[in-house]
Short mmCIF file of N, CA and C in Angstrom, two decimals:
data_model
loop_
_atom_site.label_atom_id
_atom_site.label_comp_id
_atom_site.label_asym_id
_atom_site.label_seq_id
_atom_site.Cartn_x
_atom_site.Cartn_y
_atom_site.Cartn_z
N UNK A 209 0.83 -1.17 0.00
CA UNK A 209 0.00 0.00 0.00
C UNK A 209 0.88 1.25 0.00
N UNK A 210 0.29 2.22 -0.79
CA UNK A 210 1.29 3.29 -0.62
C UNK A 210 0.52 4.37 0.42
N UNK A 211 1.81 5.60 0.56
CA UNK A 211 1.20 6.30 1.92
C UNK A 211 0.79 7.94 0.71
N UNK A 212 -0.04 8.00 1.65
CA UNK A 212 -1.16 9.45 0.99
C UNK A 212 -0.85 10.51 1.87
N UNK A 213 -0.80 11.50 1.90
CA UNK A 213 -0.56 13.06 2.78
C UNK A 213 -2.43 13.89 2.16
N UNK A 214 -2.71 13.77 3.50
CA UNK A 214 -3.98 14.70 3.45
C UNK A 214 -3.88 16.14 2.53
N UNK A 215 -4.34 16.67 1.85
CA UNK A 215 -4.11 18.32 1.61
C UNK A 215 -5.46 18.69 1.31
N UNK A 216 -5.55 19.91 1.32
CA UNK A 216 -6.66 20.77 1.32
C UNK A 216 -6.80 20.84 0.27
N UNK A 217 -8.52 21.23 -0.78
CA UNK A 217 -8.61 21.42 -1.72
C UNK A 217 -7.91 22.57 -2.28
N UNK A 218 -7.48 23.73 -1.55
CA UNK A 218 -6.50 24.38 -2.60
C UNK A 218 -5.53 24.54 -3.16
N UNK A 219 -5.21 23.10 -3.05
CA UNK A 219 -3.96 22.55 -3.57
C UNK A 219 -3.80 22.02 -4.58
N UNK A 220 -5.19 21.77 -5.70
CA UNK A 220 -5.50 21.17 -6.69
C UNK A 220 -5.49 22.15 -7.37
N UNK A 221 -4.75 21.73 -8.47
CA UNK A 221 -4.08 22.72 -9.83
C UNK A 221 -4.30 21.48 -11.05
N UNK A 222 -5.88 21.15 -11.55
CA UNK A 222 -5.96 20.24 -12.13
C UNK A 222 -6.60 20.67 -13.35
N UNK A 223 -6.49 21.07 -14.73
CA UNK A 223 -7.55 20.57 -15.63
C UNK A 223 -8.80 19.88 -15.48
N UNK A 224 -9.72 19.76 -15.11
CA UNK A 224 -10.89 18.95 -15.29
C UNK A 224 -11.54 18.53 -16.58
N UNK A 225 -11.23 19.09 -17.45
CA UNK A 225 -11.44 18.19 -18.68
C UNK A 225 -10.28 17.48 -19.60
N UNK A 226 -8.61 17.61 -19.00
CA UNK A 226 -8.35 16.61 -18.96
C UNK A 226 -8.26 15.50 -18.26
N UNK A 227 -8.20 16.17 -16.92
CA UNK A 227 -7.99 15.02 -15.69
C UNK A 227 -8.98 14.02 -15.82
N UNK A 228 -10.21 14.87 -16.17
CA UNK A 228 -11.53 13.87 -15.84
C UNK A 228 -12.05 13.09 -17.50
N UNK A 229 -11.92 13.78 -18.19
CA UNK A 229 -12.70 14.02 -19.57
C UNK A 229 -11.44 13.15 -20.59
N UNK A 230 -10.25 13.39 -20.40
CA UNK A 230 -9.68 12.20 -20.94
C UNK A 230 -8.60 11.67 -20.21
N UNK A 231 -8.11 12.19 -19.32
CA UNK A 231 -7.41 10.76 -18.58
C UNK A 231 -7.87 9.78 -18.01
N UNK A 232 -9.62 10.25 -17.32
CA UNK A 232 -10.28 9.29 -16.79
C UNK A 232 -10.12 9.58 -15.20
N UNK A 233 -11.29 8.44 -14.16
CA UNK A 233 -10.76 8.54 -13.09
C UNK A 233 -11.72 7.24 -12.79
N UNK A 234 -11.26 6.75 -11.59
CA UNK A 234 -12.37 5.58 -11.12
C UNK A 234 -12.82 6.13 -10.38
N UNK A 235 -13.79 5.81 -10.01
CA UNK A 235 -15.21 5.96 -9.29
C UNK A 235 -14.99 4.95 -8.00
N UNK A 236 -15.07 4.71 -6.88
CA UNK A 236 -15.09 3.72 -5.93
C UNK A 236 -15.70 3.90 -4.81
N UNK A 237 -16.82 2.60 -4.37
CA UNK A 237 -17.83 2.25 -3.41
C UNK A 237 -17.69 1.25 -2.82
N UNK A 238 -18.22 0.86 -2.02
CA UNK A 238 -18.31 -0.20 -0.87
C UNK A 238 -18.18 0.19 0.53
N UNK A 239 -17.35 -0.94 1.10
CA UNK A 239 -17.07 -1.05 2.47
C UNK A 239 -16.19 -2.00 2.72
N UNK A 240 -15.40 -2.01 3.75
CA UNK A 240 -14.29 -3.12 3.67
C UNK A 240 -14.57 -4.68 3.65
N UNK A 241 -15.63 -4.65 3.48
CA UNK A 241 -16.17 -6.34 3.09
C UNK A 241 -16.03 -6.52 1.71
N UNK A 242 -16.74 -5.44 0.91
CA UNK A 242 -16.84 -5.56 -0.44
C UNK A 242 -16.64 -4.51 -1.21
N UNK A 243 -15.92 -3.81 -2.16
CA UNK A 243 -15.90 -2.59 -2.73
C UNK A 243 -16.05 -2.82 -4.50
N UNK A 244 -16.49 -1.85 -4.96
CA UNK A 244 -16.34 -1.60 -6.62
C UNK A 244 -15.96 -0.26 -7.01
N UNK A 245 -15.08 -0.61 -8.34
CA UNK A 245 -14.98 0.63 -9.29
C UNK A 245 -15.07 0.60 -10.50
N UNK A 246 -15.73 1.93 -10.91
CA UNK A 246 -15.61 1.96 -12.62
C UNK A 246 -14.70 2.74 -13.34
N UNK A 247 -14.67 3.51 -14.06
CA UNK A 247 -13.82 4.30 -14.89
C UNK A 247 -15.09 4.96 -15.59
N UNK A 248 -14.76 6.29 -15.28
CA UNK A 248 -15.84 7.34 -15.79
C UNK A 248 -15.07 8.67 -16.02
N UNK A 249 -15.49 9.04 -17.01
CA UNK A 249 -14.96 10.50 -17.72
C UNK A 249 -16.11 11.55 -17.98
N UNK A 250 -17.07 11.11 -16.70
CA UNK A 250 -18.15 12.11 -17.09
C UNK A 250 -18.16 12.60 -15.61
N UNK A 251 -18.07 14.06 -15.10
CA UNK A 251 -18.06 14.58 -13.63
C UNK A 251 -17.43 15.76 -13.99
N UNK A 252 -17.46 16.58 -12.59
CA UNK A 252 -16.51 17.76 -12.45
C UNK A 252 -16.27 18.12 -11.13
N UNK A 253 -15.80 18.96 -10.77
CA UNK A 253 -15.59 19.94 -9.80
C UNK A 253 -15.95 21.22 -9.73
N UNK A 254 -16.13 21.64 -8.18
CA UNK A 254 -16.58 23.06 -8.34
C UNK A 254 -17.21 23.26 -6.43
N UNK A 255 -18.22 23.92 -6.64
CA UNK A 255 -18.95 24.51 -5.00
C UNK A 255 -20.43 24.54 -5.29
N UNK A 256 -20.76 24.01 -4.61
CA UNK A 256 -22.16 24.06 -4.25
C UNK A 256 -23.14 23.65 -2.71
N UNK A 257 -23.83 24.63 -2.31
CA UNK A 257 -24.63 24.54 -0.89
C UNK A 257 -22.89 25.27 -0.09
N UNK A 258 -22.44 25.58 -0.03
CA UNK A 258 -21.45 26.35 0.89
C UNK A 258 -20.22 25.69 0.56
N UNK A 259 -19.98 24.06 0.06
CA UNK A 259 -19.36 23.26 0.38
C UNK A 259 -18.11 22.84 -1.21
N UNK A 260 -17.24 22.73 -0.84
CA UNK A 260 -16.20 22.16 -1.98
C UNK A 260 -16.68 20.42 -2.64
N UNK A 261 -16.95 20.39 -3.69
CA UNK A 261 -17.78 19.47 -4.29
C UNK A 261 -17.28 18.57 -5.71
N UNK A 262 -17.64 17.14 -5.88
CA UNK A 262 -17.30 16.37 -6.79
C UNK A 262 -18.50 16.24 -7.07
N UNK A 263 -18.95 15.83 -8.75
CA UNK A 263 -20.40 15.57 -8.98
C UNK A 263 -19.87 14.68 -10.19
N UNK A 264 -20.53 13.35 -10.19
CA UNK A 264 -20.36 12.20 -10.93
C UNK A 264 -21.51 12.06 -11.68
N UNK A 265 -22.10 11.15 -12.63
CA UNK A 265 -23.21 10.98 -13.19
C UNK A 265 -22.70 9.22 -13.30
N UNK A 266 -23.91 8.42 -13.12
CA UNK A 266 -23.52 6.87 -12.75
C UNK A 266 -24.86 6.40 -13.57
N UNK A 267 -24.54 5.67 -14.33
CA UNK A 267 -25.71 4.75 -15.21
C UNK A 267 -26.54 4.23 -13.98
N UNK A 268 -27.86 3.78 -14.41
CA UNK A 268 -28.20 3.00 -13.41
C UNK A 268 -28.01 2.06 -13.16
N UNK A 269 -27.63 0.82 -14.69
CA UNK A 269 -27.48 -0.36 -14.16
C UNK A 269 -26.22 -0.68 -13.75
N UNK A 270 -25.03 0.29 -13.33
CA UNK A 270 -24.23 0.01 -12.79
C UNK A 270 -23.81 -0.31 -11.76
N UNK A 271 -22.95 -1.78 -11.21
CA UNK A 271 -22.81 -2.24 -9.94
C UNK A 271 -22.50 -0.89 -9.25
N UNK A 272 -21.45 -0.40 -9.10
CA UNK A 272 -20.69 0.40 -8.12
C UNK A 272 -21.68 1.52 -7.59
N UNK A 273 -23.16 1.76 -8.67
CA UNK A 273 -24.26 2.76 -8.44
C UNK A 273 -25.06 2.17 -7.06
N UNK A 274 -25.10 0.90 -7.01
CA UNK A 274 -25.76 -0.36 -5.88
C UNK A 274 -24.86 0.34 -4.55
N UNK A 275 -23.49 0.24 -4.41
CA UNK A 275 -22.54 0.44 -3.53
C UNK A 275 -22.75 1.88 -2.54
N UNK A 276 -22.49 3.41 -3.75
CA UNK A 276 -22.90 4.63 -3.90
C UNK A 276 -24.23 5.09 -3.00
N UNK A 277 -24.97 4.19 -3.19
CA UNK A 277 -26.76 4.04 -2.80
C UNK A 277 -26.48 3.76 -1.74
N UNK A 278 -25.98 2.41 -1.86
CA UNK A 278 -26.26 1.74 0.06
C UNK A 278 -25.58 2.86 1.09
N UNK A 279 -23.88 3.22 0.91
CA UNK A 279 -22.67 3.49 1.87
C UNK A 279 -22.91 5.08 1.66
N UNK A 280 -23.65 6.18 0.55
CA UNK A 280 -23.75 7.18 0.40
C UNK A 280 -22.10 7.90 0.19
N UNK A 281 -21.45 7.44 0.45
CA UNK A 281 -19.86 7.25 0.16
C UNK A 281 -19.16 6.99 -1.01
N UNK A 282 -17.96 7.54 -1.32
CA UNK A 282 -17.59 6.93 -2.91
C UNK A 282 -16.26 8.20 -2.76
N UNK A 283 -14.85 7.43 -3.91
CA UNK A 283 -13.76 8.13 -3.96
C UNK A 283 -13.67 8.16 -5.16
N UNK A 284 -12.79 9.50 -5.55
CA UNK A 284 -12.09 8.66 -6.95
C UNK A 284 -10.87 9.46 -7.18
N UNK A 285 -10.62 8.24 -7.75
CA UNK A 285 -9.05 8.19 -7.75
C UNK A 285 -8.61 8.55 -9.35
N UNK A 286 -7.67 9.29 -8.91
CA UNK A 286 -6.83 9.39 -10.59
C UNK A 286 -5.27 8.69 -10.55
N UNK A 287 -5.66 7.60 -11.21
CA UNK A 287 -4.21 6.97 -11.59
C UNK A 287 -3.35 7.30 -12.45
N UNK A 288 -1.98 7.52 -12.65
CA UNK A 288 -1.07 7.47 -13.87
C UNK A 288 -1.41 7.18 -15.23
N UNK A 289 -0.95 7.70 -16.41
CA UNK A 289 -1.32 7.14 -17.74
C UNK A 289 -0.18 5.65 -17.69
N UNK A 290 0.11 5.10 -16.85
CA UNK A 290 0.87 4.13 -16.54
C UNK A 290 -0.13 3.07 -16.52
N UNK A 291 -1.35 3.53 -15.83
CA UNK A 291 -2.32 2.38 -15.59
C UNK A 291 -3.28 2.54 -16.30
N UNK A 292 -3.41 2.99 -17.54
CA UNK A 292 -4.32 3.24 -18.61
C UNK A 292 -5.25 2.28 -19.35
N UNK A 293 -4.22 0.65 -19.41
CA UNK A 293 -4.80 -0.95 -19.57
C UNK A 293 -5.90 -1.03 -18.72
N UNK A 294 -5.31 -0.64 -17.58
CA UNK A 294 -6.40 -1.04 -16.24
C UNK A 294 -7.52 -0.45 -15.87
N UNK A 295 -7.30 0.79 -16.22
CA UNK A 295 -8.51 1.36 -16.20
C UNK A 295 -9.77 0.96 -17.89
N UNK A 296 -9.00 0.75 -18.68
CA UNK A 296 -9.31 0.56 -20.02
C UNK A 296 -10.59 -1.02 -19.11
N UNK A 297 -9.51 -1.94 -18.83
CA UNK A 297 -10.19 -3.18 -17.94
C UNK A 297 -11.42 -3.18 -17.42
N UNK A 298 -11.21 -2.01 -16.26
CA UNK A 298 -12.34 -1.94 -15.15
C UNK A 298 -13.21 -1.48 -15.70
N UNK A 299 -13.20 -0.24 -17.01
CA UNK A 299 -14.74 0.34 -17.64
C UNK A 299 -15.27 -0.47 -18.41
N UNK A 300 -14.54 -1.82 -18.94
CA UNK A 300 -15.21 -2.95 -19.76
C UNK A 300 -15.95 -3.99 -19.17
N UNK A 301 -15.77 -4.36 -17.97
CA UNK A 301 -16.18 -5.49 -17.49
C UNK A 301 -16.58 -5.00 -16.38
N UNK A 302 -17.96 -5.69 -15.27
CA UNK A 302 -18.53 -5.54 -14.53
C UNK A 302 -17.86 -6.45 -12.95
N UNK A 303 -18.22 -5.64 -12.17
CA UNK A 303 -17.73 -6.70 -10.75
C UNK A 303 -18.56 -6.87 -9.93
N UNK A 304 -19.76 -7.33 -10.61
CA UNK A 304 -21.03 -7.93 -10.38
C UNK A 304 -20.77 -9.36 -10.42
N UNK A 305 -20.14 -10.49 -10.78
CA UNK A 305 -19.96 -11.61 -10.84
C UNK A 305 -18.71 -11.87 -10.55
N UNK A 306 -17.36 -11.42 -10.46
CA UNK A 306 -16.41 -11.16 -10.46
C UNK A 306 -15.53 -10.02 -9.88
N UNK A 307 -14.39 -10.41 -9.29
CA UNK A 307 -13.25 -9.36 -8.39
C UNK A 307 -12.68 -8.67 -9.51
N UNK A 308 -12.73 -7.53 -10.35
CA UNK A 308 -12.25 -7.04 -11.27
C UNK A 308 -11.20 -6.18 -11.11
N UNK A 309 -11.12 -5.88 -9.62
CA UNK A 309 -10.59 -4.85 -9.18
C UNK A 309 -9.02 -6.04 -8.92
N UNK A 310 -9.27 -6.90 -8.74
CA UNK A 310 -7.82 -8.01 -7.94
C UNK A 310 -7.65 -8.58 -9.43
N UNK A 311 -8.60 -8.45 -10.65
CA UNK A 311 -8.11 -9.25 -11.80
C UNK A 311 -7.24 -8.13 -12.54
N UNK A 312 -7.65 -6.78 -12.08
CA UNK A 312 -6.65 -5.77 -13.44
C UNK A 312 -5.57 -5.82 -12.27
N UNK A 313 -5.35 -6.30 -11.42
CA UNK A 313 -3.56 -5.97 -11.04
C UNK A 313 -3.55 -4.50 -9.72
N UNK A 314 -4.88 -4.14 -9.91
CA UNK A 314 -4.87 -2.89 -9.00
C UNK A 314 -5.29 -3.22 -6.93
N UNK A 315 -5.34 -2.76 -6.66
CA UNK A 315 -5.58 -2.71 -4.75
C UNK A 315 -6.45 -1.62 -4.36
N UNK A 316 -7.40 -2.10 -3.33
CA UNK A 316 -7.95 -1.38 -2.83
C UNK A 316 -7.63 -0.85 -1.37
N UNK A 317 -7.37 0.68 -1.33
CA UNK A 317 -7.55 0.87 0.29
C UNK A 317 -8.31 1.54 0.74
N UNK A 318 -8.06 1.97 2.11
CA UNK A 318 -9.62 2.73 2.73
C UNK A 318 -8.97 3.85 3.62
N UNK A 319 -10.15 4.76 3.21
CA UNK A 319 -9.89 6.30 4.16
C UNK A 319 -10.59 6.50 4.72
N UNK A 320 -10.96 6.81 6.42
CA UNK A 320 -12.24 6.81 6.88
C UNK A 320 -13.23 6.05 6.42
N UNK A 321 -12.77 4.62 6.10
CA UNK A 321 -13.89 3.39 5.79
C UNK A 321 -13.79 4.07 4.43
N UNK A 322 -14.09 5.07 3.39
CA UNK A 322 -14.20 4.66 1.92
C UNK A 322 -13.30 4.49 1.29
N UNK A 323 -13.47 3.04 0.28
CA UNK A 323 -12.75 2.76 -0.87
C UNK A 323 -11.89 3.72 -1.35
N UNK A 324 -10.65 3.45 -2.27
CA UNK A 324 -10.34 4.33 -3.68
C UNK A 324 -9.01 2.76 -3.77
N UNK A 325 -8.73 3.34 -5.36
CA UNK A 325 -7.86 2.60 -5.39
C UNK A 325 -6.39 3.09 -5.32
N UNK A 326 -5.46 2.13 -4.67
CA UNK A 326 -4.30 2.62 -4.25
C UNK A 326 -3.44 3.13 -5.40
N UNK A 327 -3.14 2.31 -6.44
CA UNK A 327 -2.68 2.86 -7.40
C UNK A 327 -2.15 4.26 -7.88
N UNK A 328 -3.31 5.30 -7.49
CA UNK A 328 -3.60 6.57 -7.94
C UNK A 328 -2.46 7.46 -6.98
N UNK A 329 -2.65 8.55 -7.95
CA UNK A 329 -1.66 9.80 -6.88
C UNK A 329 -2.59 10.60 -7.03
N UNK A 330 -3.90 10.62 -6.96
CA UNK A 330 -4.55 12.01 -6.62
C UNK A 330 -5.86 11.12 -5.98
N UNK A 331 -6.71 10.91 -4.55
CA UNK A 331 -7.55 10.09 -4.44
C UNK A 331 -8.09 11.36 -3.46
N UNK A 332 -10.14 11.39 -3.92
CA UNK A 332 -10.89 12.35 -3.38
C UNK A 332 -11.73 11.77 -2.74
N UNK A 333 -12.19 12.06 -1.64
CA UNK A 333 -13.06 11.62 -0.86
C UNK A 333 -14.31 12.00 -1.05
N UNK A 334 -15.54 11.54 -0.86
CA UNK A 334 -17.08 12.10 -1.02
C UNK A 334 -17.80 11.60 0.08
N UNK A 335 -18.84 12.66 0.31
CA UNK A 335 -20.29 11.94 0.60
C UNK A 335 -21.43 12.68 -0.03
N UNK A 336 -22.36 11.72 -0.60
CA UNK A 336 -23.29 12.03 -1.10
C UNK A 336 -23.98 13.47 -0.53
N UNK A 337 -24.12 14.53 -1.12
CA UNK A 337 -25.26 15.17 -0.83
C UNK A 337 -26.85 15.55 -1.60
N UNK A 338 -26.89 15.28 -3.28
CA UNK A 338 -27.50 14.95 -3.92
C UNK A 338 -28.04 13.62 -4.59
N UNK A 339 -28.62 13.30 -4.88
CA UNK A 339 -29.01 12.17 -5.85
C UNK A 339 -29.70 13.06 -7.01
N UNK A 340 -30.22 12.72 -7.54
CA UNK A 340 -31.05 13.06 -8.94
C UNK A 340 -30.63 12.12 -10.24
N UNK A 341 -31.69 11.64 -10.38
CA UNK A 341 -31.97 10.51 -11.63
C UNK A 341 -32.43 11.41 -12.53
N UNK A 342 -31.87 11.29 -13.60
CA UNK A 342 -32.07 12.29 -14.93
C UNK A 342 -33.35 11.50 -15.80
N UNK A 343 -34.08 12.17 -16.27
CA UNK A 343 -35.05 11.55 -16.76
C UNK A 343 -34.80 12.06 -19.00
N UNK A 344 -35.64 11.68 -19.19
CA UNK A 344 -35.14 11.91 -20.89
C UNK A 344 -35.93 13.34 -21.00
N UNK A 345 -37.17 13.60 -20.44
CA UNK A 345 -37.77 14.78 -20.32
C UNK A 345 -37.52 16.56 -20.01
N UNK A 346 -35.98 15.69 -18.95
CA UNK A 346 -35.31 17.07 -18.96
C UNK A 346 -34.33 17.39 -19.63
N UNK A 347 -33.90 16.42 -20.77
CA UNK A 347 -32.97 17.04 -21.52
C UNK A 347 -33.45 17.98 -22.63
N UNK A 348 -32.96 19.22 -22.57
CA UNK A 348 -33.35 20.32 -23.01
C UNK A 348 -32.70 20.16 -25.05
N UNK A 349 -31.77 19.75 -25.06
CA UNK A 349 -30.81 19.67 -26.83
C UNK A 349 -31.69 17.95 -26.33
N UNK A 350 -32.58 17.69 -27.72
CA UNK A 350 -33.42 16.73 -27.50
C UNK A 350 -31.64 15.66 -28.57
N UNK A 351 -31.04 16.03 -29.28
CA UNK A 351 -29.67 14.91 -29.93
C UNK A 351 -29.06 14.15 -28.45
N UNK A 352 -29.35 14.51 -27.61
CA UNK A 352 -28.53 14.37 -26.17
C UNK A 352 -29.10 12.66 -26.05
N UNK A 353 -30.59 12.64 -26.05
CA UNK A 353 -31.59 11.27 -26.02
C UNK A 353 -30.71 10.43 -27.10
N UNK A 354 -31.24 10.88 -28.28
CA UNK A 354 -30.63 9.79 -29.58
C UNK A 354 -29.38 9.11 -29.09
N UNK A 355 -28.17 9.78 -29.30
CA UNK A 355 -26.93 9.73 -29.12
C UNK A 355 -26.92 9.43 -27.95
N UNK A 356 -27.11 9.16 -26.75
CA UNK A 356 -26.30 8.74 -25.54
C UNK A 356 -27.32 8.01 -24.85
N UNK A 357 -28.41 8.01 -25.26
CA UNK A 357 -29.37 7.29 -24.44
C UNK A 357 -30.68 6.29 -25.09
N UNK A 358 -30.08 5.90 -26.18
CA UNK A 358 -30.95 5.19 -27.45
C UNK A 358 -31.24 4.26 -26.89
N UNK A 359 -30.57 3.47 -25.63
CA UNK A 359 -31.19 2.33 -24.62
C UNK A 359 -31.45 2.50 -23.43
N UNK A 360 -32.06 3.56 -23.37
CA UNK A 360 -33.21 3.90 -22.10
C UNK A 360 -31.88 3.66 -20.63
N UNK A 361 -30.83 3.52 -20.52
CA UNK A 361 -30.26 3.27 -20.05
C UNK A 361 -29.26 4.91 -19.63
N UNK A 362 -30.12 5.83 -18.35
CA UNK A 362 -30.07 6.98 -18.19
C UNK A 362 -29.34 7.20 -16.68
N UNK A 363 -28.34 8.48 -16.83
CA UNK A 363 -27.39 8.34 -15.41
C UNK A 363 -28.33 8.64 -14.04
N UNK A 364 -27.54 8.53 -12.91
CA UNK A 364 -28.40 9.32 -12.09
C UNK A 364 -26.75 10.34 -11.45
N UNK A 365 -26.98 11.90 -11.33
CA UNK A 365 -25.96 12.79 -11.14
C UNK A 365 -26.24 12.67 -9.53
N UNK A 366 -24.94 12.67 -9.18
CA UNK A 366 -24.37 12.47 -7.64
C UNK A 366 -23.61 14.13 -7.31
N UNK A 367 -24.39 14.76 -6.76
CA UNK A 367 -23.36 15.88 -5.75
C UNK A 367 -22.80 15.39 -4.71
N UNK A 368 -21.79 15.57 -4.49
CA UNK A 368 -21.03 14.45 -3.34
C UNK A 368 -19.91 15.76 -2.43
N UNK A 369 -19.98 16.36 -1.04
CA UNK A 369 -19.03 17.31 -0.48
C UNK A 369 -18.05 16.15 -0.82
N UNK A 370 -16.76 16.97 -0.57
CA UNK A 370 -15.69 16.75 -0.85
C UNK A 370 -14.95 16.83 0.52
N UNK A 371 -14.76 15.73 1.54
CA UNK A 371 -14.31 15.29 2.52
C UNK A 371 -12.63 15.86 2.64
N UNK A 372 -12.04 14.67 1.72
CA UNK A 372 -10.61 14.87 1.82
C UNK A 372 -9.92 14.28 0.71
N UNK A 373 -8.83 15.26 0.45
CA UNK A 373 -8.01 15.03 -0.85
C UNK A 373 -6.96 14.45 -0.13
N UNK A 374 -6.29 13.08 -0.96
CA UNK A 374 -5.15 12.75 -0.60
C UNK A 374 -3.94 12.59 -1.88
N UNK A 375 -2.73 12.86 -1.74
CA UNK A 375 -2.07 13.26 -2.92
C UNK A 375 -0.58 12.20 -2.37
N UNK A 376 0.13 11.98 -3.19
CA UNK A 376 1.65 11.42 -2.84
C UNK A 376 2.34 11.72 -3.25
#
């Protein structure tokens, strides 16, 4: 396991549409019995309700969305373009039937009980403060439906405060 140094969010000097939008980041839920992650390039950063904030958008039929729900908890981690296979891995295959997380080669640890994966040099902490399930009705640019949602298969957006950043 590697060791993390707490820092404050104003210490993040990140791009968000590369960090997030094409390097990627995993997503991670559970509890130390059981955890999941995906690889998602859809989220951002920013402030909202008083508070320093991560906001994800999670398919529904996704395991790690099950996790998110139950623990209201969730990290994510940004790994190296070193681990780019692996993340390539974890957004293909589900860990609904299977340890996907122990099959790509990666580790899980825990911060105040939530997941992230160790791998990473930038890992954010959350707790839920929103839910909202997007419906097809509120998308306003009606190409948004066609193109991204032609199988009824629609996110639900997570506002999540932003606990604690850990960096190495």
């Amino acid at each position: 396991m590697h060791t993390f140094q707490p820092a404050d969010t104003s210490i993040l000097e990140l791009n968000p549409f590369q960090k997030i939008g094409k390097d990627w980041m995993l997503v991670t839920a559970g509890d130390e019995q059981k955890a999941n992650t995906m690889t998602a390039s859809w989220g951002g950063l920013g402030v909202m309700w008083g508070s320093d904030v991560a906001f994800v958008f999670i398919r529904q039929t996704r395991y790690t969305k099950e996790f998110i729900d139950k623990t209201g908890k969730f990290s994510l981690s940004f790994p190296t373009d070193k681990y780019r296979r692996e993340m390539k891995f974890l957004g293909a295959l589900s860990g609904r039937d299977e340890d996907k997380i122990a099959q790509s080669g990666m580790h899980v640890g825990y911060h105040d009980g939530i997941p992230y994966i160790d791998e990473a040099n930038l890992v954010i902490t959350c707790t839920v403060l929103s839910a909202t399930e997007l419906t097809m009705d509120q998308l306003v640019e009606k190409g948004i439906e066609k193109d991204w949602y032609g199988d009824g298969n629609i996110h639900t957006m997570y506002i999540a405060k932003i606990e604690d950043v850990l960096v190495r």
